Short mmCIF file of C-alpha atoms in Angstrom, two decimals:
data_model
loop_
_atom_site.label_atom_id
_atom_site.label_comp_id
_atom_site.label_asym_id
_atom_site.label_seq_id
_atom_site.Cartn_x
_atom_site.Cartn_y
_atom_site.Cartn_z
CA MET A 670 46.54 101.97 90.84
CA SER A 671 47.47 100.06 87.97
CA TRP A 672 51.10 100.49 89.05
CA PHE A 673 50.19 98.99 92.29
CA THR A 674 48.55 95.95 90.87
CA GLY A 675 51.49 95.50 88.40
CA ALA A 676 53.87 95.57 91.34
CA TRP A 677 51.73 93.09 93.25
CA GLU A 678 51.42 90.81 90.31
CA ARG A 679 55.26 90.65 89.98
CA PHE A 680 55.87 90.06 93.56
CA SER A 681 53.18 87.26 93.78
CA ASN A 682 54.75 85.75 90.61
CA ALA A 683 58.20 85.96 92.12
CA PHE A 684 57.35 84.90 95.83
CA LEU A 685 54.01 83.03 95.93
CA GLU A 686 53.46 81.17 92.82
CA LYS A 687 54.78 77.58 92.63
CA ASP A 688 55.72 77.78 96.17
CA ARG A 689 58.68 79.86 95.49
CA TYR A 690 58.75 81.39 98.88
CA LEU A 691 60.00 77.98 100.06
CA SER A 692 63.14 78.62 97.85
CA PHE A 693 63.70 81.93 99.51
CA LEU A 694 63.07 80.69 102.99
CA LYS A 695 65.43 77.85 102.56
CA GLY A 696 68.06 80.00 100.99
CA PHE A 697 67.59 82.60 103.63
CA GLY A 698 68.03 79.76 106.26
CA MET A 699 71.25 78.81 104.60
CA THR A 700 72.67 82.36 104.67
CA LEU A 701 71.85 82.70 108.32
CA GLU A 702 73.43 79.24 109.18
CA ILE A 703 76.52 79.96 107.22
CA SER A 704 76.83 83.38 108.86
CA LEU A 705 76.21 81.93 112.35
CA PHE A 706 78.99 79.43 112.12
CA ALA A 707 81.35 81.77 110.25
CA VAL A 708 80.91 84.45 113.02
CA ILE A 709 81.58 81.86 115.76
CA LEU A 710 84.72 80.64 114.00
CA GLY A 711 85.76 84.13 113.23
CA VAL A 712 85.66 85.10 116.81
CA VAL A 713 87.32 82.14 117.95
CA LEU A 714 90.34 82.53 115.59
CA GLY A 715 90.24 86.20 115.99
CA ILE A 716 90.59 85.90 119.87
CA LEU A 717 93.59 83.48 119.41
CA LEU A 718 95.08 85.88 116.87
CA ALA A 719 94.70 88.85 119.24
CA VAL A 720 96.18 87.02 122.11
CA ALA A 721 99.14 86.16 119.93
CA LYS A 722 99.62 89.78 118.93
CA TYR A 723 99.14 90.93 122.47
CA MET A 724 101.55 88.49 123.78
CA ALA A 725 104.05 89.29 121.14
CA ALA A 726 103.79 93.09 121.99
CA ASN A 727 104.39 92.72 125.61
CA HIS A 728 106.80 89.59 125.95
CA LYS A 729 110.04 89.40 124.01
CA SER A 730 109.78 85.52 123.94
CA CYS A 731 106.49 85.50 122.03
CA ARG A 732 107.76 87.77 119.17
CA PRO A 733 107.52 84.86 116.50
CA LEU A 734 103.84 84.34 117.43
CA GLY A 735 103.26 87.99 116.32
CA TRP A 736 104.99 87.77 113.14
CA ILE A 737 102.94 84.60 112.20
CA ALA A 738 99.66 86.57 113.20
CA ASN A 739 100.66 89.56 111.30
CA VAL A 740 101.42 87.55 108.05
CA TYR A 741 98.06 85.72 108.41
CA ILE A 742 96.17 88.98 108.90
CA THR A 743 98.09 90.81 106.14
CA VAL A 744 97.48 88.10 103.71
CA ILE A 745 93.77 87.67 104.59
CA ARG A 746 92.94 91.33 104.55
CA GLY A 747 95.03 91.87 101.27
CA THR A 748 92.95 89.34 99.08
CA PRO A 749 89.40 89.43 97.94
CA VAL A 750 87.15 87.02 99.92
CA TYR A 751 85.65 85.73 96.53
CA VAL A 752 89.15 84.60 95.62
CA GLN A 753 89.82 83.07 99.16
CA MET A 754 86.39 81.20 98.91
CA LEU A 755 87.27 79.74 95.34
CA ILE A 756 90.73 78.59 96.60
CA ILE A 757 89.28 77.07 99.77
CA TYR A 758 86.63 75.43 97.75
CA TYR A 759 88.77 73.87 95.22
CA LEU A 760 91.29 72.87 97.75
CA ILE A 761 88.93 71.11 100.23
CA LEU A 762 85.99 70.09 98.23
CA THR A 763 87.41 68.75 95.11
CA ALA A 764 90.23 66.93 96.95
CA ARG A 765 88.08 65.25 99.66
CA GLY A 766 84.42 65.41 98.78
CA ILE A 767 83.40 67.55 101.76
CA PRO A 768 80.01 69.67 101.23
CA ALA A 769 80.57 73.10 99.87
CA ILE A 770 78.90 74.72 102.83
CA VAL A 771 81.99 73.65 104.94
CA SER A 772 84.21 75.42 102.47
CA GLY A 773 81.93 78.48 102.84
CA VAL A 774 81.91 78.54 106.63
CA LEU A 775 85.72 78.06 106.66
CA CYS A 776 86.35 80.90 104.28
CA PHE A 777 84.16 83.34 105.79
CA GLY A 778 85.32 82.47 109.32
CA ILE A 779 88.82 82.76 108.56
CA ASN A 780 88.37 85.93 106.47
CA SER A 781 86.45 87.57 109.50
CA SER A 782 89.05 86.48 112.01
CA ALA A 783 91.51 88.74 110.55
CA TYR A 784 89.37 91.75 110.99
CA VAL A 785 88.00 90.41 114.51
CA ALA A 786 91.68 90.18 115.58
CA GLU A 787 92.30 93.80 114.64
CA ILE A 788 89.14 94.80 116.36
CA ILE A 789 89.95 93.16 119.63
CA ARG A 790 93.56 94.39 119.56
CA ALA A 791 92.45 97.97 118.95
CA GLY A 792 89.92 97.60 121.78
CA ILE A 793 92.49 96.47 124.41
CA GLU A 794 94.93 99.09 123.39
CA ALA A 795 92.26 101.86 123.75
CA VAL A 796 92.01 101.10 127.46
CA ASP A 797 94.15 103.63 129.36
CA ARG A 798 97.67 102.26 130.22
CA GLY A 799 97.19 103.59 133.79
CA GLN A 800 94.52 100.84 134.26
CA MET A 801 97.17 98.12 133.92
CA GLU A 802 99.48 100.02 136.08
CA ALA A 803 97.09 100.45 138.76
CA GLY A 804 96.18 96.74 138.79
CA ARG A 805 99.76 95.64 138.86
CA SER A 806 100.60 98.04 141.51
CA LEU A 807 98.12 96.46 143.75
CA GLY A 808 99.79 93.30 143.31
CA LEU A 809 97.31 91.58 140.80
CA SER A 810 99.23 89.47 138.16
CA GLU A 811 98.96 90.53 134.57
CA MET A 812 96.29 87.73 133.85
CA GLN A 813 94.19 88.92 136.77
CA THR A 814 94.40 92.65 135.61
CA MET A 815 93.52 91.57 132.22
CA LYS A 816 90.53 89.57 133.28
CA GLU A 817 89.30 91.76 136.02
CA ILE A 818 90.17 95.27 134.71
CA ILE A 819 91.23 95.50 131.06
CA MET A 820 88.89 93.11 129.40
CA PRO A 821 85.63 94.32 130.92
CA GLN A 822 86.52 97.79 129.55
CA ALA A 823 87.93 96.56 126.31
CA VAL A 824 84.60 94.79 125.49
CA ARG A 825 82.77 98.00 125.43
CA ASN A 826 85.23 99.22 122.80
CA ILE A 827 85.03 96.00 120.93
CA LEU A 828 81.43 95.22 120.71
CA PRO A 829 80.18 98.00 118.40
CA ALA A 830 82.92 97.28 115.82
CA LEU A 831 82.41 93.52 116.27
CA GLY A 832 78.69 94.03 115.52
CA ASN A 833 79.49 95.89 112.39
CA GLU A 834 81.91 93.00 111.30
CA PHE A 835 79.14 90.58 111.90
CA ILE A 836 76.74 92.69 109.59
CA VAL A 837 79.47 92.85 106.98
CA LEU A 838 79.99 89.20 107.07
CA ILE A 839 76.36 88.35 106.74
CA LYS A 840 76.23 90.52 103.43
CA GLU A 841 79.45 89.06 102.16
CA THR A 842 78.04 85.59 102.27
CA ALA A 843 76.04 86.70 99.24
CA VAL A 844 78.90 85.64 96.84
CA ILE A 845 78.70 81.99 98.28
CA GLY A 846 76.51 81.02 95.30
CA GLY A 847 79.84 81.03 93.45
CA ILE A 848 80.63 77.62 94.98
CA THR A 849 77.22 76.10 94.48
CA VAL A 850 75.73 76.81 97.81
CA LEU A 851 72.02 77.79 97.63
CA ASP A 852 71.85 80.90 99.71
CA VAL A 853 69.10 83.50 99.54
CA THR A 854 70.85 85.41 96.74
CA LYS A 855 71.41 82.26 94.58
CA ALA A 856 67.60 81.25 95.30
CA ALA A 857 66.70 84.67 94.10
CA MET A 858 68.71 84.13 90.93
CA ASN A 859 67.08 80.76 90.38
CA VAL A 860 63.59 82.25 90.91
CA GLY A 861 64.57 84.92 88.31
CA ALA A 862 65.65 82.25 85.77
CA SER A 863 62.38 80.38 86.05
CA SER A 864 60.08 83.30 86.20
CA TYR A 865 61.86 85.46 83.49
CA ASP A 866 61.90 88.38 86.04
CA TYR A 867 65.28 88.86 87.82
CA LEU A 868 64.44 92.27 89.55
CA THR A 869 61.64 91.36 91.79
CA PRO A 870 63.38 88.23 93.42
CA LEU A 871 66.53 90.15 93.87
CA LEU A 872 64.65 92.99 95.62
CA ILE A 873 62.88 90.39 97.92
CA ALA A 874 66.48 88.97 98.73
CA ALA A 875 67.77 92.50 99.33
CA ALA A 876 64.75 93.10 101.83
CA MET A 877 65.59 89.90 103.68
CA TYR A 878 69.14 91.03 104.22
CA LEU A 879 68.04 94.46 105.35
CA VAL A 880 65.69 93.04 107.88
CA VAL A 881 68.41 90.93 109.52
CA VAL A 882 70.75 93.80 109.53
CA ILE A 883 68.24 96.13 111.20
CA ILE A 884 67.41 93.58 113.81
CA LEU A 885 71.02 93.09 114.59
CA THR A 886 71.80 96.73 114.95
CA LYS A 887 68.88 97.20 117.36
CA LEU A 888 70.16 94.29 119.44
CA LEU A 889 73.69 95.74 119.49
CA SER A 890 72.63 99.21 120.51
CA MET A 891 70.46 97.60 123.49
CA LEU A 892 73.55 95.57 124.40
CA GLU A 893 75.85 98.70 124.34
CA ARG A 894 73.38 100.68 126.40
CA ARG A 895 73.65 98.04 129.20
CA LEU A 896 77.37 97.98 129.07
CA ALA A 897 77.43 101.59 129.34
CA LYS A 898 75.97 101.49 132.97
CA SER A 899 79.01 102.83 134.72
CA ASP A 900 78.97 105.95 132.47
CA ARG A 901 76.23 107.52 134.54
CA ARG A 902 76.87 110.68 136.14
CA MET B 832 112.89 99.52 154.57
CA ILE B 833 113.80 100.65 151.05
CA ASP B 834 117.33 100.61 150.11
CA VAL B 835 118.24 101.97 146.69
CA LYS B 836 121.79 101.66 145.27
CA ASN B 837 123.24 103.04 142.21
CA LEU B 838 119.90 103.19 140.29
CA HIS B 839 120.11 103.93 136.60
CA LYS B 840 117.25 104.24 134.04
CA SER B 841 117.15 105.08 130.55
CA PHE B 842 114.66 105.20 127.85
CA GLY B 843 116.46 104.50 124.59
CA ASP B 844 119.24 106.84 124.40
CA LYS B 845 117.86 109.20 127.12
CA GLN B 846 119.28 108.73 130.47
CA VAL B 847 116.64 109.70 132.98
CA LEU B 848 118.10 108.40 136.20
CA CYS B 849 121.97 108.64 136.62
CA GLY B 850 122.86 106.80 139.79
CA ILE B 851 120.63 107.28 142.75
CA ASP B 852 121.54 106.06 146.10
CA GLU B 853 118.96 106.43 148.79
CA HIS B 854 117.76 104.85 152.06
CA ILE B 855 114.21 105.26 153.19
CA GLU B 856 113.39 104.31 156.78
CA LYS B 857 110.11 102.88 158.09
CA GLY B 858 108.00 105.65 159.18
CA GLU B 859 109.64 108.42 157.17
CA LYS B 860 107.80 110.80 154.92
CA VAL B 861 110.10 111.49 152.11
CA VAL B 862 109.04 114.32 149.71
CA VAL B 863 110.68 114.55 146.37
CA ILE B 864 110.63 117.69 144.55
CA GLY B 865 112.31 119.17 141.41
CA PRO B 866 111.62 120.59 138.00
CA SER B 867 109.74 118.50 135.42
CA GLY B 868 111.95 115.96 133.52
CA SER B 869 114.20 115.72 136.54
CA GLY B 870 113.35 111.92 136.74
CA LYS B 871 111.41 112.12 140.17
CA SER B 872 108.34 110.24 138.79
CA THR B 873 110.52 107.70 137.12
CA PHE B 874 112.45 107.21 140.37
CA LEU B 875 109.00 106.77 142.30
CA ARG B 876 107.87 104.30 139.59
CA CYS B 877 111.09 102.27 139.89
CA LEU B 878 110.41 101.72 143.49
CA ASN B 879 107.57 99.13 142.63
CA LEU B 880 109.11 98.31 139.40
CA LEU B 881 106.39 99.90 137.12
CA GLU B 882 109.60 101.00 135.38
CA LYS B 883 112.43 98.44 135.20
CA PRO B 884 115.82 99.94 136.07
CA THR B 885 118.58 99.45 133.62
CA GLN B 886 121.03 99.19 136.40
CA GLY B 887 121.26 99.26 140.31
CA SER B 888 119.46 97.50 142.96
CA ILE B 889 116.31 98.18 145.13
CA VAL B 890 115.99 96.31 148.39
CA PHE B 891 112.53 96.44 150.04
CA GLU B 892 112.15 94.66 153.41
CA GLY B 893 115.04 92.40 152.66
CA SER B 894 114.20 91.14 149.13
CA ASP B 895 115.76 92.61 145.95
CA ILE B 896 113.01 94.01 143.77
CA THR B 897 114.98 94.23 140.72
CA ALA B 898 115.65 90.57 140.78
CA ALA B 899 112.19 89.66 141.56
CA SER B 900 109.80 88.40 138.91
CA GLY B 901 106.23 86.94 138.52
CA LYS B 902 104.54 85.83 141.87
CA GLU B 903 107.31 87.18 143.99
CA LEU B 904 107.04 90.74 142.46
CA ASN B 905 103.26 90.65 142.74
CA ARG B 906 103.73 89.69 146.49
CA ILE B 907 106.13 92.62 146.99
CA ARG B 908 103.83 95.13 145.25
CA GLN B 909 100.92 94.17 147.63
CA LYS B 910 102.82 95.83 150.27
CA MET B 911 103.61 99.03 148.31
CA GLY B 912 100.58 101.25 147.70
CA MET B 913 100.70 103.50 144.62
CA VAL B 914 98.65 106.58 144.02
CA PHE B 915 98.71 107.98 140.45
CA GLN B 916 98.47 111.62 139.21
CA HIS B 917 95.27 110.57 137.14
CA PHE B 918 93.76 108.43 139.92
CA ASN B 919 93.41 105.32 137.66
CA LEU B 920 90.27 104.16 139.34
CA PHE B 921 88.52 101.32 137.72
CA PRO B 922 85.63 102.97 135.82
CA HIS B 923 83.58 99.80 135.26
CA LEU B 924 83.39 98.99 138.98
CA THR B 925 81.67 100.59 141.89
CA ILE B 926 83.70 102.43 144.44
CA ARG B 927 83.19 99.57 146.85
CA LYS B 928 84.39 97.06 144.12
CA ASN B 929 87.40 99.20 143.23
CA ILE B 930 88.55 98.96 146.85
CA THR B 931 87.78 95.32 147.46
CA LEU B 932 88.79 93.77 144.09
CA ALA B 933 92.47 93.34 144.76
CA PRO B 934 92.29 92.10 148.46
CA VAL B 935 89.61 89.53 147.58
CA LYS B 936 91.10 88.32 144.14
CA LEU B 937 94.40 87.96 145.85
CA GLY B 938 92.91 85.65 148.51
CA LEU B 939 93.76 88.05 151.35
CA MET B 940 90.16 88.68 152.51
CA SER B 941 86.82 87.32 151.82
CA GLN B 942 84.31 89.60 150.12
CA ALA B 943 82.51 90.06 153.50
CA GLU B 944 85.78 91.05 155.30
CA ALA B 945 86.83 93.35 152.33
CA ASP B 946 83.35 95.03 152.22
CA LYS B 947 83.74 95.77 156.01
CA LYS B 948 87.24 97.16 155.52
CA ALA B 949 85.99 99.23 152.69
CA SER B 950 83.25 100.73 154.83
CA GLU B 951 85.59 101.48 157.53
CA LEU B 952 88.03 103.26 155.13
CA LEU B 953 85.09 105.07 153.37
CA LEU B 954 83.99 106.40 156.75
CA ARG B 955 87.44 107.39 157.67
CA VAL B 956 87.75 109.51 154.35
CA GLY B 957 84.32 110.78 154.78
CA LEU B 958 82.74 109.27 151.72
CA PRO B 959 80.60 106.40 153.15
CA GLU B 960 77.63 107.42 150.82
CA LYS B 961 79.70 106.80 147.67
CA ALA B 962 80.09 103.06 148.09
CA ASP B 963 77.66 102.05 145.35
CA GLN B 964 78.44 104.76 142.94
CA TYR B 965 80.76 104.73 139.96
CA PRO B 966 83.98 106.68 139.73
CA ALA B 967 82.62 108.96 136.80
CA GLN B 968 80.04 110.22 139.40
CA LEU B 969 82.77 111.68 141.65
CA SER B 970 84.84 114.92 141.72
CA GLY B 971 88.61 114.66 141.15
CA GLY B 972 89.30 115.18 144.83
CA GLN B 973 86.86 112.36 145.87
CA LYS B 974 88.41 110.21 143.07
CA GLN B 975 91.99 110.61 144.44
CA ARG B 976 90.84 110.05 148.00
CA ILE B 977 89.21 106.86 146.98
CA ALA B 978 92.37 105.83 145.05
CA ILE B 979 94.29 106.17 148.35
CA VAL B 980 91.70 104.30 150.17
CA ARG B 981 91.93 101.51 147.44
CA SER B 982 95.67 101.23 148.11
CA LEU B 983 95.13 101.39 151.94
CA ALA B 984 92.80 98.27 151.64
CA MET B 985 95.84 96.20 150.97
CA ASN B 986 97.52 97.23 154.20
CA PRO B 987 100.59 98.35 152.65
CA ASP B 988 103.84 98.96 154.44
CA VAL B 989 104.72 101.95 152.24
CA MET B 990 102.70 104.42 150.07
CA LEU B 991 104.11 106.01 147.10
CA PHE B 992 102.47 109.07 145.79
CA ASP B 993 103.13 110.26 142.15
CA GLU B 994 102.11 113.89 141.94
CA PRO B 995 98.84 113.15 143.61
CA THR B 996 97.30 116.68 143.51
CA SER B 997 98.62 117.82 140.03
CA ALA B 998 95.58 116.88 138.06
CA LEU B 999 93.10 118.43 140.64
CA ASP B 1000 91.25 121.72 140.45
CA PRO B 1001 92.76 124.06 143.15
CA GLU B 1002 89.95 123.90 145.47
CA MET B 1003 90.13 120.05 145.66
CA VAL B 1004 93.83 120.00 146.44
CA ARG B 1005 93.19 120.66 150.15
CA GLU B 1006 91.02 117.64 150.82
CA VAL B 1007 93.40 115.30 149.38
CA LEU B 1008 96.45 116.83 151.22
CA ASP B 1009 94.37 116.72 154.39
CA PHE B 1010 93.88 113.12 154.17
CA MET B 1011 97.55 112.49 153.35
CA LYS B 1012 98.53 114.39 156.32
CA GLN B 1013 96.26 112.16 158.46
CA LEU B 1014 98.02 109.12 157.00
CA ALA B 1015 101.20 110.52 157.79
CA THR B 1016 100.29 111.39 161.33
CA ASP B 1017 99.17 107.70 161.63
CA GLY B 1018 102.74 106.64 161.04
CA MET B 1019 102.65 105.39 157.31
CA THR B 1020 105.75 105.42 155.44
CA MET B 1021 105.44 107.55 152.54
CA VAL B 1022 107.20 108.63 149.49
CA VAL B 1023 105.68 111.66 147.83
CA VAL B 1024 106.54 113.33 144.66
CA THR B 1025 104.76 116.64 144.51
CA HIS B 1026 104.82 120.24 143.62
CA GLU B 1027 103.08 121.20 146.93
CA MET B 1028 105.78 122.96 148.79
CA GLY B 1029 103.42 123.59 151.82
CA PHE B 1030 103.07 119.91 152.05
CA ALA B 1031 106.63 119.29 151.99
CA ARG B 1032 107.47 121.78 154.65
CA GLU B 1033 104.57 120.56 156.80
CA VAL B 1034 104.54 116.78 156.47
CA GLY B 1035 107.86 115.69 155.21
CA SER B 1036 110.44 114.28 157.45
CA ARG B 1037 112.97 114.73 154.73
CA VAL B 1038 113.04 116.63 151.37
CA LEU B 1039 114.79 115.47 148.28
CA PHE B 1040 115.76 117.95 145.34
CA MET B 1041 116.10 116.12 142.04
CA ASP B 1042 117.66 117.50 138.99
CA GLU B 1043 118.75 115.78 135.79
CA GLY B 1044 118.55 112.29 137.24
CA ARG B 1045 120.33 112.90 140.38
CA ILE B 1046 119.37 113.68 143.94
CA VAL B 1047 121.13 117.05 144.15
CA GLU B 1048 120.31 118.02 147.68
CA GLN B 1049 118.45 116.68 150.69
CA ASN B 1050 117.64 117.83 154.12
CA LYS B 1051 114.93 118.23 156.78
CA PRO B 1052 112.35 120.47 155.53
CA GLU B 1053 113.03 123.54 157.83
CA GLU B 1054 116.80 123.60 156.92
CA PHE B 1055 115.89 122.50 153.36
CA PHE B 1056 113.82 125.56 152.66
CA ALA B 1057 115.52 128.06 154.90
CA HIS B 1058 119.04 127.36 153.82
CA PRO B 1059 119.22 125.69 150.30
CA ARG B 1060 122.91 125.31 149.38
CA ASP B 1061 122.92 124.09 145.72
CA ALA B 1062 122.35 126.91 143.12
CA ARG B 1063 119.87 125.01 141.08
CA LEU B 1064 117.75 124.48 144.24
CA GLN B 1065 118.02 128.05 145.08
CA GLU B 1066 116.87 129.00 141.63
CA PHE B 1067 114.06 126.32 141.71
CA LEU B 1068 112.80 127.54 145.13
CA SER B 1069 112.81 131.19 144.07
CA LYS B 1070 110.53 130.24 141.21
CA VAL B 1071 108.07 128.11 143.06
CA LEU B 1072 107.90 129.78 146.57
#
């Protein structure tokens, strides 16, 4: 019983006292905002990269596009996101006075796009070759076959992996405090500094990440189930 | 109808077709047989340019396919139906959609017209109740019959069959062959790569034997099976008959 009251006291000290929950909620909002914009940017850039790679693989004249995409993906995947973030921050912010959150969104969006591109490419390649042949042999163009036959099937391969990528991205944004953005992790650290207890606010922050991830996972599996409609036997 | 001249195809260093000359008339049912690796599937796939020949020409209804590209090639392919060994139905679409997708997207029919055509064809193939099911719910034989129907919906002038029964359980081969026979009787021009010697004998108007990238022998089926001249063909027939 005394353990429980002790725990409650620490929680109340970290979360309720001095309206500290407001800092958490603000930080949490910032985490979600950055993640959302970064995901959008990552998907848009990732699609462009995947298209470039697809064109390069299937049309000789587009080969240079593929080389560019490959260099981009290799560099992004081969360097730590924290270092990328610092580089973008000092490159953009100190030079032009743009808010740090923009650097954050850019960094995580660009970083995610490299992974998204590979996910999309793999998803398209996993569709049976015979599907493209069947479409083309009916007289459909390559674009029509892509749109009507390949992509609807590829999406089912892509979505689960893409969902995982979103989840990874949300968690990765926890390092954004390194460029002065007040996300939920940074907010927890600040609360820790002023309340002389780091453990409790960090546990609270962890719980907040966990809740988002669980909700996202649920939504994804619902979506997957809807997409699996044609698998019925 | 199809005029093939000096057709060569190689994959890297491997020469698969070594100079094929062949003329296919309207209404003919040409059956291509031969050991695996003889190039018969590659030959068939060259006819609608799923494989791009390394050399030679293929003239279909007056236009050179090997010179065609983009829109012209797509237009030519609309007139050449193709049936694959592994059916290649579109698993994310209902049977009806599988059949109507191409004619509708290519602007040849309205959705209503295509649906009507699909219903007629499904009735003809004896599967009218499958229209709203998905390919995964069908047996192999049913899938292949739907694949044939899907090609027929485009009103092709010629149908190419690439080992249409090789992936089927034995008891399902009959229903597919029967439907193909029916097509043949209706006068469809057909080029069929197959291991079904009974079908070749019964339905073929001409049988070609391919080996090592060449057409080694060809004849009317009775003569072809009764008096094979080439030694390799004799050996092949002795193994499969």
